[in-house]
Tab-separated table of C-alpha atoms and ligand atoms in Angstrom:
chain	number	residue	atom	x	y	z
A	1325	MET	CA	0.041	-0.243	-0.045
A	1326	ASN	CA	1.262	3.224	-1.055
A	1327	ASN	CA	1.821	5.356	2.135
A	1328	LYS	CA	0.783	8.649	0.208
A	1329	ILE	CA	-2.650	7.158	0.426
A	1330	GLU	CA	-4.811	8.395	3.334
A	1331	ILE	CA	-8.333	7.268	4.084
A	1332	ILE	CA	-10.260	9.926	6.779
A	1333	LYS	CA	-14.124	9.978	7.528
A	1334	GLY	CA	-15.839	13.539	7.454
A	1335	ASP	CA	-16.562	16.242	5.397
A	1336	ILE	CA	-14.493	17.508	2.241
A	1337	THR	CA	-15.433	20.762	2.379
A	1338	ILE	CA	-13.800	21.203	5.129
A	1339	LEU	CA	-10.276	20.089	4.010
A	1340	GLU	CA	-6.840	22.526	3.366
A	1341	VAL	CA	-5.991	20.665	0.186
A	1342	ASP	CA	-4.417	21.588	-3.258
A	1343	ALA	CA	-7.923	20.320	-4.684
A	1344	ILE	CA	-10.953	18.499	-3.774
A	1345	VAL	CA	-12.679	16.420	-6.510
A	1346	ASN	CA	-16.655	16.499	-6.563
A	1347	ALA	CA	-18.979	13.811	-7.972
A	1348	ALA	CA	-20.856	16.090	-9.961
A	1349	ASN	CA	-23.647	15.631	-12.529
A	1350	LYS	CA	-22.975	16.019	-16.086
A	1351	SER	CA	-24.803	19.513	-16.222
A	1352	LEU	CA	-21.601	20.386	-13.700
A	1353	LEU	CA	-24.941	22.806	-12.210
A	1354	GLY	CA	-24.888	21.318	-8.731
A	1355	GLY	CA	-26.941	18.619	-7.336
A	1356	GLY	CA	-27.861	16.593	-3.996
A	1357	GLY	CA	-25.059	14.909	-1.753
A	1358	VAL	CA	-21.624	15.727	-2.274
A	1359	ASP	CA	-22.154	18.276	-5.061
A	1360	GLY	CA	-24.383	20.150	-3.154
A	1361	ALA	CA	-22.203	20.605	-0.075
A	1362	ILE	CA	-19.280	21.823	-1.991
A	1363	HIS	CA	-21.584	24.186	-3.400
A	1364	ARG	CA	-22.880	25.621	-0.679
A	1365	ALA	CA	-19.363	25.973	1.089
A	1366	ALA	CA	-17.924	27.351	-1.815
A	1367	GLY	CA	-20.280	30.224	-2.660
A	1368	PRO	CA	-22.219	31.504	-5.723
A	1369	GLN	CA	-19.277	32.147	-7.732
A	1370	LEU	CA	-18.254	28.170	-7.623
A	1371	LEU	CA	-21.693	27.880	-10.051
A	1372	GLU	CA	-20.765	30.777	-12.613
A	1373	GLU	CA	-17.501	29.340	-12.973
A	1374	CYS	CA	-19.295	26.059	-13.973
A	1375	ARG	CA	-21.193	27.362	-16.009
A	1376	MET	CA	-18.736	28.537	-18.097
A	1377	LEU	CA	-17.580	24.594	-18.399
A	1378	ASN	CA	-20.550	23.383	-20.979
A	1379	GLY	CA	-21.232	20.249	-18.523
A	1380	CYS	CA	-18.904	16.951	-18.588
A	1381	GLU	CA	-18.730	13.581	-19.914
A	1382	THR	CA	-19.156	10.510	-17.812
A	1383	GLY	CA	-15.723	9.353	-16.843
A	1384	GLN	CA	-14.386	12.993	-17.538
A	1385	ALA	CA	-13.164	16.019	-14.868
A	1386	LYS	CA	-12.758	19.500	-15.212
A	1387	ILE	CA	-11.076	22.153	-12.938
A	1388	THR	CA	-12.190	25.260	-11.182
A	1389	GLY	CA	-11.347	27.925	-8.175
A	1390	GLY	CA	-11.872	26.604	-4.868
A	1391	TYR	CA	-13.320	30.348	-4.078
A	1392	ASN	CA	-15.118	29.969	-0.297
A	1393	LEU	CA	-13.415	26.788	0.432
A	1394	PRO	CA	-10.393	25.899	2.066
A	1395	ALA	CA	-9.277	23.775	-0.943
A	1396	LYS	CA	-7.188	26.280	-3.860
A	1397	HIS	CA	-9.502	24.179	-6.427
A	1398	VAL	CA	-12.222	21.708	-7.210
A	1399	ILE	CA	-11.649	18.906	-10.005
A	1400	HIS	CA	-15.360	18.048	-11.084
A	1401	THR	CA	-15.939	14.641	-12.213
A	1402	VAL	CA	-19.120	13.073	-13.337
A	1403	GLY	CA	-19.281	9.292	-12.051
A	1404	PRO	CA	-21.284	6.417	-13.604
A	1405	VAL	CA	-24.723	5.699	-12.672
A	1406	TRP	CA	-24.946	1.771	-11.967
A	1407	ARG	CA	-27.488	0.162	-13.686
A	1408	SER	CA	-26.525	-3.802	-14.310
A	1409	GLY	CA	-22.776	-3.331	-14.032
A	1410	ASN	CA	-23.411	-4.283	-17.702
A	1411	ASN	CA	-22.990	-0.965	-18.932
A	1412	ASN	CA	-19.483	-0.092	-18.774
A	1413	GLU	CA	-19.889	1.462	-15.115
A	1414	GLU	CA	-16.883	-0.136	-13.758
A	1415	GLU	CA	-14.106	1.318	-16.351
A	1416	LEU	CA	-15.820	4.440	-16.183
A	1417	LEU	CA	-15.252	4.909	-12.661
A	1418	ALA	CA	-11.954	3.942	-12.815
A	1419	ASP	CA	-11.948	6.802	-15.731
A	1420	THR	CA	-13.055	9.449	-13.184
A	1421	TYR	CA	-10.711	8.596	-10.636
A	1422	LYS	CA	-7.633	8.214	-13.408
A	1423	ASN	CA	-8.613	11.699	-15.334
A	1424	SER	CA	-9.085	13.813	-12.187
A	1425	LEU	CA	-5.677	12.722	-11.506
A	1426	GLU	CA	-4.368	13.896	-14.862
A	1427	VAL	CA	-6.160	17.295	-14.345
A	1428	ALA	CA	-4.699	17.253	-10.609
A	1429	LEU	CA	-0.883	16.626	-12.395
A	1430	GLU	CA	-1.757	19.379	-15.136
A	1431	ASN	CA	-2.061	21.766	-12.767
A	1432	SER	CA	0.873	21.557	-10.215
A	1433	ILE	CA	-1.435	19.878	-7.919
A	1434	LYS	CA	0.209	17.937	-4.993
A	1435	THR	CA	-2.582	17.077	-2.521
A	1436	ILE	CA	-5.790	16.280	-3.645
A	1437	ALA	CA	-9.226	14.382	-1.834
A	1438	PHE	CA	-11.749	12.178	-3.368
A	1439	PRO	CA	-15.222	11.559	-2.135
A	1440	ASN	CA	-16.479	7.800	-2.829
A	1441	ILE	CA	-17.595	8.761	-6.594
A	1442	SER	CA	-21.144	7.169	-7.330
A	1443	THR	CA	-21.339	5.638	-3.903
A	1444	GLY	CA	-24.469	7.564	-3.295
A	1445	ILE	CA	-27.280	8.781	-5.311
A	1446	TYR	CA	-25.386	6.686	-8.504
A	1447	GLY	CA	-26.147	3.520	-6.701
A	1448	PHE	CA	-22.146	1.841	-7.336
A	1449	PRO	CA	-21.600	-1.241	-5.200
A	1450	LYS	CA	-19.200	-0.170	-2.367
A	1451	GLU	CA	-16.930	-2.123	-2.060
A	1452	LYS	CA	-16.459	-2.796	-5.729
A	1453	ALA	CA	-16.017	1.177	-6.048
A	1454	ALA	CA	-13.569	1.593	-3.445
A	1455	SER	CA	-11.177	-1.447	-5.088
A	1456	ILE	CA	-11.260	0.579	-7.880
A	1457	ALA	CA	-10.663	3.924	-6.340
A	1458	ILE	CA	-7.559	2.439	-4.318
A	1459	LYS	CA	-5.931	0.192	-7.676
A	1460	VAL	CA	-6.250	3.365	-9.806
A	1461	ALA	CA	-4.582	5.814	-6.850
A	1462	ASN	CA	-1.672	3.138	-6.086
A	1463	GLU	CA	-0.957	2.682	-9.841
A	1464	PHE	CA	-1.079	6.557	-10.523
A	1465	LEU	CA	1.307	7.174	-7.512
A	1466	ILE	CA	3.969	5.017	-8.609
A	1467	ASP	CA	3.834	6.514	-12.404
A	1468	HIS	CA	3.722	9.887	-11.053
A	1469	PRO	CA	5.729	10.838	-7.771
A	1470	GLU	CA	4.861	14.482	-8.093
A	1471	ILE	CA	1.571	14.009	-6.064
A	1472	GLU	CA	2.336	13.934	-2.785
A	1473	LYS	CA	-1.178	12.950	-1.193
A	1474	VAL	CA	-4.450	11.341	-1.948
A	1475	ILE	CA	-7.288	11.572	0.454
A	1476	PHE	CA	-10.341	9.277	0.247
A	1477	VAL	CA	-12.402	11.098	2.421
A	1478	CYS	CA	-15.678	8.640	3.607
A	1479	PHE	CA	-18.445	10.401	4.633
A	1480	ASP	CA	-20.473	7.281	6.314
A	1481	ARG	CA	-19.043	4.684	8.275
A	1482	GLU	CA	-19.645	1.786	5.863
A	1483	ASN	CA	-17.636	3.413	3.285
A	1484	TYR	CA	-14.736	4.164	5.714
A	1485	GLU	CA	-14.748	0.437	7.326
A	1486	ILE	CA	-14.613	-0.779	3.509
A	1487	TYR	CA	-11.613	1.575	2.592
A	1488	ASN	CA	-9.633	0.640	5.942
A	1489	ALA	CA	-10.330	-2.989	4.914
A	1490	GLY	CA	-9.605	-2.525	1.380
A	1491	ILE	CA	-6.052	-0.946	2.608
A	1492	THR	CA	-5.373	-3.873	5.173
A	1493	THR	CA	-6.002	-6.431	2.583
A	1494	GLY	CA	-4.051	-4.401	-0.076
A	1495	ILE	CA	-6.549	-4.390	-2.948
B	889	ADP	P1	-23.031	10.088	-6.483
B	889	ADP	O1	-24.445	10.587	-7.362
B	889	ADP	O2	-21.838	10.262	-7.726
B	889	ADP	O3	-23.120	9.071	-6.317
B	889	ADP	P2	-23.096	11.477	-4.066
B	889	ADP	O4	-22.981	12.750	-3.697
B	889	ADP	O5	-24.834	11.054	-3.958
B	889	ADP	O6	-22.669	11.320	-5.418
B	889	ADP	O7	-22.453	10.703	-3.164
B	889	ADP	C1	-21.390	10.398	-3.118
B	889	ADP	C2	-20.733	9.994	-1.792
B	889	ADP	O8	-20.201	11.666	-1.661
B	889	ADP	C3	-21.418	9.026	-0.787
B	889	ADP	O9	-20.559	8.375	-0.418
B	889	ADP	C4	-21.640	10.180	0.179
B	889	ADP	O10	-22.127	9.842	1.477
B	889	ADP	C5	-20.552	10.909	0.096
B	889	ADP	N1	-20.645	12.301	0.798
B	889	ADP	C6	-22.155	13.060	0.890
B	889	ADP	N2	-21.608	14.311	1.421
B	889	ADP	C7	-20.149	14.538	1.320
B	889	ADP	C8	-19.659	15.327	1.944
B	889	ADP	N3	-19.855	16.506	2.523
B	889	ADP	N4	-17.947	14.945	2.100
B	889	ADP	C9	-17.572	13.836	1.833
B	889	ADP	N5	-18.442	12.751	0.959
B	889	ADP	C10	-20.181	13.312	1.397
């Protein structure tokens, strides 16, 4: 397990990192869950900047400022909605992590925090999602030592326990 990966339980909007990742929807114009919490904490200027981005495809990622957040930037990514598992959901979820990390690199971001993308309203099975997230982060950190810290922020206890189990079993 890469020692640059940290797992915490709590609210992603209070973290002082270079970037927090938002589990947004394709419009990038706000929503419920972590998206709503990030927009509330960042203030209305975030929505103004998001309006200029013309949305985002599933699996892709786009960056904005952090405005009133302690984080300098927000990387908005769109996770897949879980349907049956036969609609490329796993690859698309891996893409959200990979593309967010690529955007981080391009913007000299060294510390980045992720929520548990797609595991809320979008219904992705939590264990599968955690193993994808941890695997992508591990591989990316090996290839890109410039990234100093990847934090997985678990809002609910179930995800926190799953991530910790995943770390100890080395998935
Ligand atoms: P999605 O539509 O991608 O499923 P959600 O926002 O519904 O997005 O949920 C994604 C994850 O974010 C869920 O695990 C949810 O518990 C978590 N979450 C909700 N609010 C916050 C928050 N303030 N900080 C971190 N994680 C949060």
